[in-house]
Amino acid sequence: MAQFMDVHHGMKGITADQLMEAHKADLAIQSEEKVTFQRAWADPASGEVYCLSEAPSAAAVQKIHERAGHPADEIHPVPLSV
Amino acid sequence: MAQFMDVHHGMKGITADQLMEAHKADLAIQSEEKVTFQRAWADPASGEVYCLSEAPSAAAVQKIHERAGHPADEIHPVPLSV
């Protein structure tokens, strides 16, 4: 398993409820690709959303995000962290 | 206090030691701007680095990052998180 940070652009105006619903939609199916979404942070002003996950691959992260209705614009492995 | 995600581009090839040294340089002076750097994640392949902090403002985050020698390319308040 590796850690990934994915980024969604264009989510301007996202609300706390919408972020929670999107996260729940990921959690509901994530085990089918062996992904674990850990955290998500959103900036409603700029529309940037960041999701931290553990997954076997970036493709697995994207499969879950796509099936949940919100494909990521960038997915980066982040093997280094402090 | 608010939470911020800042992003550094162009850090291709960053090593674990370099990430730790950069983080320590922030920690050493962060209290002077009432910033608390919490986590950082790096993708040496693409050169993206993400830093999560609590701070009174984006300007305070940038002051510390600049003084530590690594100004951020983007700083986003992330008032929403899960």
Coordinates of N, CA and C in Angstrom, one line a residue:
Chain A
M1 N 0.8 -1.2 0.0 CA 0.0 0.0 0.0 C 0.9 1.3 0.0
A2 N 0.4 2.3 -0.6 CA 1.1 3.5 -0.7 C 0.1 4.6 -0.3
Q3 N 0.7 5.8 0.0 CA -0.1 6.9 0.3 C -0.3 7.9 -0.9
F4 N -1.4 8.4 -1.0 CA -1.7 9.3 -2.2 C -2.4 10.6 -1.7
M5 N -2.1 11.7 -2.4 CA -2.8 13.0 -2.2 C -3.5 13.2 -3.6
D6 N -4.8 13.3 -3.6 CA -5.4 13.7 -4.8 C -6.1 15.1 -4.7
V7 N -6.2 15.7 -5.8 CA -6.7 17.1 -5.8 C -7.9 17.2 -6.8
H8 N -8.9 17.9 -6.3 CA -10.1 18.3 -7.2 C -10.1 19.8 -7.3
H9 N -10.2 20.2 -8.6 CA -10.3 21.7 -8.8 C -11.8 22.0 -9.1
G10 N -12.1 23.2 -9.0 CA -13.4 23.7 -9.5 C -14.6 23.4 -8.6
M11 N -14.3 23.1 -7.3 CA -15.4 22.8 -6.3 C -15.8 24.1 -5.6
K12 N -15.8 25.2 -6.2 CA -16.1 26.5 -5.6 C -17.5 26.4 -4.9
G13 N -17.6 26.9 -3.7 CA -18.9 26.9 -3.0 C -19.2 25.6 -2.3
I14 N -18.3 24.6 -2.3 CA -18.6 23.4 -1.7 C -19.0 23.6 -0.2
T15 N -20.0 22.9 0.3 CA -20.4 23.1 1.7 C -19.8 21.9 2.6
A16 N -19.9 22.1 3.9 CA -19.5 21.0 4.8 C -20.3 19.7 4.5
D17 N -21.6 19.9 4.3 CA -22.5 18.8 4.0 C -22.1 18.1 2.7
Q18 N -21.8 18.8 1.7 CA -21.4 18.2 0.4 C -20.1 17.5 0.5
L19 N -19.1 18.1 1.3 CA -17.9 17.4 1.4 C -18.1 16.1 2.2
M20 N -18.9 16.1 3.2 CA -19.2 14.9 4.0 C -19.9 13.8 3.1
E21 N -20.9 14.3 2.3 CA -21.6 13.3 1.5 C -20.6 12.7 0.4
A22 N -19.8 13.5 -0.1 CA -18.8 13.0 -1.1 C -17.8 12.0 -0.5
H23 N -17.4 12.3 0.7 CA -16.5 11.4 1.5 C -17.2 10.1 1.8
K24 N -18.4 10.2 2.2 CA -19.2 9.0 2.5 C -19.4 8.1 1.3
A25 N -19.6 8.7 0.2 CA -19.8 8.0 -1.1 C -18.5 7.2 -1.4
D26 N -17.3 7.8 -1.1 CA -16.1 7.1 -1.3 C -16.0 5.9 -0.3
L27 N -16.2 6.2 0.9 CA -16.1 5.2 2.0 C -17.0 4.0 1.7
A28 N -18.1 4.2 1.1 CA -19.1 3.1 0.9 C -18.6 2.1 0.0
I29 N -17.7 2.5 -1.0 CA -17.2 1.5 -2.0 C -15.7 1.3 -2.0
Q30 N -15.0 2.0 -1.1 CA -13.5 2.0 -1.2 C -12.9 0.6 -1.1
S31 N -13.6 -0.2 -0.3 CA -12.9 -1.5 -0.1 C -12.9 -2.4 -1.3
E32 N -13.7 -2.0 -2.3 CA -13.7 -2.8 -3.5 C -12.5 -2.7 -4.4
E33 N -11.7 -1.6 -4.1 CA -10.4 -1.4 -4.7 C -9.3 -1.3 -3.7
K34 N -9.6 -1.8 -2.5 CA -8.6 -1.8 -1.4 C -8.0 -0.4 -1.1
V35 N -8.9 0.6 -1.2 CA -8.5 2.0 -0.9 C -9.0 2.4 0.4
T36 N -8.3 3.2 1.2 CA -8.7 3.8 2.5 C -8.6 5.3 2.4
F37 N -9.7 6.0 2.3 CA -9.6 7.4 2.3 C -9.5 7.9 3.8
Q38 N -8.5 8.7 4.0 CA -8.2 9.0 5.4 C -8.7 10.4 5.8
R39 N -8.4 11.4 5.0 CA -8.8 12.8 5.3 C -9.2 13.5 4.0
A40 N -9.9 14.6 4.2 CA -10.1 15.5 3.0 C -10.3 16.9 3.6
W41 N -9.8 17.8 2.8 CA -9.8 19.2 3.2 C -10.3 20.0 2.0
A42 N -11.1 21.0 2.2 CA -11.7 21.8 1.1 C -11.6 23.3 1.4
D43 N -11.3 24.0 0.3 CA -11.3 25.5 0.3 C -12.5 25.9 -0.6
P44 N -13.6 26.3 -0.1 CA -14.8 26.6 -0.9 C -14.5 27.9 -1.7
A45 N -13.6 28.7 -1.3 CA -13.3 30.0 -2.0 C -12.6 29.7 -3.4
S46 N -11.6 28.9 -3.3 CA -10.9 28.6 -4.6 C -11.4 27.4 -5.3
G47 N -12.1 26.5 -4.5 CA -12.6 25.3 -5.1 C -11.7 24.1 -5.1
E48 N -10.6 24.3 -4.4 CA -9.6 23.2 -4.3 C -10.1 22.2 -3.2
V49 N -10.0 20.9 -3.5 CA -10.3 19.9 -2.5 C -9.1 18.9 -2.5
Y50 N -8.6 18.5 -1.3 CA -7.4 17.6 -1.2 C -7.9 16.4 -0.4
C51 N -7.6 15.2 -1.0 CA -7.9 13.9 -0.3 C -6.7 13.1 -0.1
L52 N -6.5 12.6 1.1 CA -5.4 11.8 1.5 C -5.9 10.3 1.6
S53 N -5.2 9.4 1.0 CA -5.7 8.0 1.0 C -4.5 7.1 1.1
E54 N -4.8 5.8 1.4 CA -3.9 4.7 1.3 C -4.5 3.8 0.2
A55 N -3.7 3.4 -0.7 CA -4.2 2.6 -1.8 C -3.1 1.8 -2.5
P56 N -3.5 0.8 -3.3 CA -2.5 0.0 -4.0 C -2.0 0.8 -5.2
S57 N -2.7 1.8 -5.7 CA -2.3 2.5 -6.9 C -3.1 3.8 -7.1
A58 N -2.6 4.7 -7.9 CA -3.4 5.9 -8.2 C -4.6 5.5 -9.0
A59 N -4.5 4.5 -9.8 CA -5.7 4.1 -10.6 C -6.8 3.6 -9.7
A60 N -6.4 2.9 -8.6 CA -7.5 2.5 -7.6 C -8.2 3.6 -7.0
V61 N -7.4 4.7 -6.6 CA -8.0 5.9 -6.0 C -9.0 6.5 -7.0
Q62 N -8.6 6.6 -8.3 CA -9.4 7.2 -9.3 C -10.7 6.4 -9.6
K63 N -10.5 5.1 -9.6 CA -11.7 4.2 -9.8 C -12.8 4.5 -8.8
I64 N -12.4 4.6 -7.5 CA -13.4 4.9 -6.5 C -14.0 6.3 -6.6
H65 N -13.1 7.3 -6.8 CA -13.6 8.7 -7.0 C -14.5 8.8 -8.2
E66 N -14.2 8.1 -9.3 CA -15.0 8.2 -10.5 C -16.4 7.5 -10.2
R67 N -16.4 6.3 -9.6 CA -17.6 5.6 -9.3 C -18.5 6.4 -8.3
A68 N -17.8 7.2 -7.5 CA -18.6 8.0 -6.5 C -19.1 9.3 -7.1
G69 N -18.7 9.6 -8.3 CA -19.2 10.7 -9.0 C -18.3 12.0 -9.0
H70 N -17.1 11.8 -8.5 CA -16.2 13.0 -8.4 C -14.8 12.6 -8.8
P71 N -14.5 12.4 -10.1 CA -13.1 12.1 -10.4 C -12.1 13.2 -10.0
A72 N -10.9 12.7 -9.6 CA -9.9 13.7 -9.2 C -9.2 14.3 -10.5
D73 N -8.7 15.5 -10.3 CA -8.0 16.2 -11.4 C -6.5 15.8 -11.4
E74 N -6.0 15.6 -10.2 CA -4.6 15.1 -10.0 C -4.5 14.1 -8.9
I75 N -3.7 13.1 -9.1 CA -3.4 12.1 -8.0 C -1.9 11.9 -7.9
H76 N -1.4 12.2 -6.8 CA 0.1 12.1 -6.6 C 0.4 11.1 -5.5
P77 N 1.3 10.1 -5.8 CA 1.8 9.3 -4.7 C 2.6 10.2 -3.8
V78 N 2.5 10.1 -2.5 CA 3.3 10.9 -1.6 C 4.0 9.9 -0.6
P79 N 5.1 9.4 -1.2 CA 5.9 8.4 -0.4 C 6.6 9.0 0.8
L80 N 6.8 10.3 0.7 CA 7.5 11.0 1.8 C 6.5 11.8 2.6
S81 N 6.6 11.7 4.0 CA 5.7 12.6 4.8 C 6.4 12.8 6.1
V82 N 6.0 13.9 6.8 CA 6.5 14.2 8.1 C 5.3 14.6 8.9
Chain B
M1 N -7.8 30.8 15.0 CA -6.9 30.0 14.2 C -7.7 29.3 13.1
A2 N -7.0 29.2 11.9 CA -7.7 28.5 10.8 C -6.7 27.5 10.3
Q3 N -7.2 26.6 9.5 CA -6.3 25.5 8.9 C -6.0 25.9 7.5
F4 N -4.8 25.6 7.1 CA -4.3 25.9 5.7 C -3.6 24.7 5.1
M5 N -3.8 24.6 3.8 CA -3.0 23.6 3.0 C -2.2 24.5 2.0
D6 N -0.9 24.4 2.1 CA -0.1 25.1 1.1 C 0.6 24.1 0.2
V7 N 1.0 24.5 -1.0 CA 1.5 23.7 -2.0 C 2.8 24.3 -2.5
H8 N 3.8 23.4 -2.7 CA 5.1 23.8 -3.3 C 5.2 23.0 -4.6
H9 N 5.4 23.7 -5.7 CA 5.7 23.0 -6.9 C 7.2 22.9 -7.2
G10 N 7.6 22.1 -8.1 CA 9.0 22.1 -8.5 C 10.0 21.5 -7.6
M11 N 9.6 20.6 -6.7 CA 10.5 20.0 -5.7 C 10.9 18.6 -6.2
K12 N 11.0 18.4 -7.5 CA 11.4 17.1 -8.0 C 12.6 16.6 -7.4
G13 N 12.6 15.3 -7.0 CA 13.8 14.7 -6.5 C 14.0 14.9 -5.0
I14 N 13.1 15.6 -4.3 CA 13.2 15.8 -2.9 C 13.4 14.5 -2.2
T15 N 14.2 14.5 -1.2 CA 14.5 13.3 -0.4 C 13.8 13.4 1.0
A16 N 13.7 12.2 1.6 CA 13.1 12.2 3.0 C 13.9 13.2 3.9
D17 N 15.2 13.1 3.8 CA 16.0 14.0 4.6 C 15.8 15.5 4.3
Q18 N 15.7 15.8 3.1 CA 15.4 17.2 2.7 C 14.0 17.7 3.2
L19 N 13.0 16.8 3.1 CA 11.7 17.1 3.6 C 11.7 17.4 5.1
M20 N 12.4 16.5 5.8 CA 12.5 16.6 7.3 C 13.3 17.9 7.6
E21 N 14.4 18.2 6.9 CA 15.1 19.4 7.2 C 14.3 20.7 7.0
A22 N 13.5 20.7 5.9 CA 12.7 21.8 5.6 C 11.6 22.0 6.6
H23 N 11.0 20.9 7.1 CA 10.0 20.9 8.1 C 10.6 21.4 9.4
K24 N 11.7 20.9 9.8 CA 12.4 21.4 11.0 C 12.7 22.9 11.0
A25 N 13.0 23.4 9.8 CA 13.3 24.8 9.6 C 12.1 25.6 9.9
D26 N 10.9 25.1 9.4 CA 9.6 25.8 9.7 C 9.3 25.7 11.2
L27 N 9.5 24.5 11.8 CA 9.1 24.3 13.2 C 10.0 25.3 14.1
A28 N 11.2 25.5 13.7 CA 12.1 26.3 14.6 C 11.7 27.7 14.8
I29 N 10.9 28.2 13.8 CA 10.6 29.7 13.9 C 9.0 29.9 13.8
Q30 N 8.2 28.8 13.7 CA 6.8 29.0 13.5 C 6.1 29.8 14.6
S31 N 6.6 29.7 15.8 CA 5.9 30.3 16.9 C 5.9 31.8 16.8
E32 N 6.9 32.3 16.0 CA 7.0 33.8 15.9 C 5.8 34.4 15.1
E33 N 5.1 33.6 14.3 CA 3.9 34.0 13.6 C 2.7 33.2 14.1
K34 N 2.8 32.5 15.2 CA 1.7 31.7 15.7 C 1.2 30.7 14.8
V35 N 2.1 30.1 14.0 CA 1.8 29.1 13.0 C 2.2 27.7 13.7
T36 N 1.4 26.7 13.4 CA 1.7 25.3 13.8 C 1.7 24.4 12.5
F37 N 2.8 24.0 12.0 CA 2.8 23.1 10.9 C 2.6 21.7 11.4
Q38 N 1.6 21.0 10.8 CA 1.1 19.8 11.4 C 1.7 18.6 10.6
R39 N 1.5 18.6 9.3 CA 2.0 17.5 8.5 C 2.5 18.0 7.1
A40 N 3.3 17.2 6.5 CA 3.7 17.5 5.1 C 3.9 16.2 4.3
W41 N 3.5 16.3 3.0 CA 3.6 15.1 2.2 C 4.3 15.5 0.9
A42 N 5.2 14.7 0.4 CA 5.9 15.0 -0.8 C 5.9 13.9 -1.9
D43 N 5.8 14.3 -3.1 CA 5.9 13.5 -4.3 C 7.1 13.8 -5.0
P44 N 8.2 13.1 -4.8 CA 9.5 13.4 -5.5 C 9.4 13.3 -7.0
A45 N 8.5 12.5 -7.5 CA 8.4 12.3 -9.0 C 7.8 13.6 -9.7
S46 N 6.8 14.1 -9.1 CA 6.2 15.3 -9.7 C 6.7 16.6 -9.1
G47 N 7.3 16.5 -7.9 CA 7.8 17.7 -7.3 C 6.8 18.5 -6.5
E48 N 5.6 17.9 -6.2 CA 4.6 18.5 -5.4 C 4.8 18.2 -3.9
V49 N 4.7 19.3 -3.1 CA 4.8 19.1 -1.7 C 3.6 19.8 -1.1
Y50 N 2.9 19.2 -0.1 CA 1.7 19.7 0.5 C 2.0 19.8 2.0
C51 N 1.7 21.0 2.6 CA 1.9 21.2 4.0 C 0.5 21.6 4.6
L52 N 0.2 21.0 5.7 CA -1.0 21.3 6.5 C -0.6 22.1 7.8
S53 N -1.3 23.2 8.0 CA -0.9 24.0 9.2 C -2.1 24.6 9.8
E54 N -2.0 25.1 11.0 CA -2.9 26.0 11.7 C -2.2 27.3 11.8
A55 N -2.9 28.4 11.5 CA -2.3 29.7 11.5 C -3.3 30.8 11.6
P56 N -2.9 32.0 12.0 CA -3.9 33.1 12.0 C -4.2 33.6 10.6
S57 N -3.4 33.3 9.6 CA -3.6 33.8 8.3 C -2.7 33.1 7.3
A58 N -3.1 33.2 6.0 CA -2.2 32.6 4.9 C -0.9 33.4 4.9
A59 N -0.9 34.7 5.2 CA 0.3 35.5 5.2 C 1.3 35.0 6.3
A60 N 0.7 34.6 7.4 CA 1.6 34.1 8.5 C 2.3 32.8 8.1
V61 N 1.5 31.9 7.4 CA 2.1 30.7 6.9 C 3.3 31.0 5.9
Q62 N 3.0 32.0 5.0 CA 4.0 32.3 4.0 C 5.2 33.0 4.6
K63 N 5.0 33.8 5.7 CA 6.2 34.4 6.3 C 7.2 33.4 6.8
I64 N 6.6 32.3 7.5 CA 7.5 31.3 8.0 C 8.2 30.5 6.9
H65 N 7.4 30.1 5.9 CA 8.0 29.4 4.8 C 9.0 30.2 4.1
E66 N 8.8 31.5 3.9 CA 9.8 32.4 3.2 C 11.1 32.5 4.1
R67 N 10.9 32.7 5.3 CA 12.1 32.8 6.2 C 12.8 31.5 6.3
A68 N 12.1 30.4 6.2 CA 12.8 29.1 6.2 C 13.4 28.7 4.9
G69 N 13.2 29.6 3.9 CA 13.9 29.4 2.6 C 13.1 28.7 1.5
H70 N 11.8 28.4 1.8 CA 11.0 27.7 0.8 C 9.6 28.3 0.7
P71 N 9.4 29.4 0.1 CA 8.1 30.0 -0.1 C 7.1 29.1 -0.8
A72 N 5.9 29.1 -0.4 CA 4.8 28.3 -1.0 C 4.4 28.9 -2.3
D73 N 3.9 28.1 -3.2 CA 3.4 28.6 -4.5 C 1.9 28.8 -4.4
E74 N 1.2 28.1 -3.5 CA -0.2 28.3 -3.3 C -0.4 28.1 -1.8
I75 N -1.3 28.9 -1.2 CA -1.8 28.7 0.2 C -3.3 28.8 0.2
H76 N -3.9 27.8 0.6 CA -5.4 27.8 0.6 C -5.9 27.6 2.1
P77 N -6.8 28.4 2.5 CA -7.5 28.1 3.8 C -8.4 26.9 3.5
V78 N -8.4 26.0 4.4 CA -9.3 24.8 4.3 C -10.2 24.7 5.5
P79 N -11.2 25.5 5.5 CA -12.1 25.6 6.6 C -13.0 24.3 6.8
L80 N -13.1 23.5 5.7 CA -13.9 22.3 5.7 C -12.9 21.1 5.7
S81 N -13.2 20.1 6.6 CA -12.4 18.9 6.5 C -13.2 17.7 7.1
V82 N -12.8 16.6 6.7 CA -13.4 15.3 7.2 C -12.3 14.4 7.5

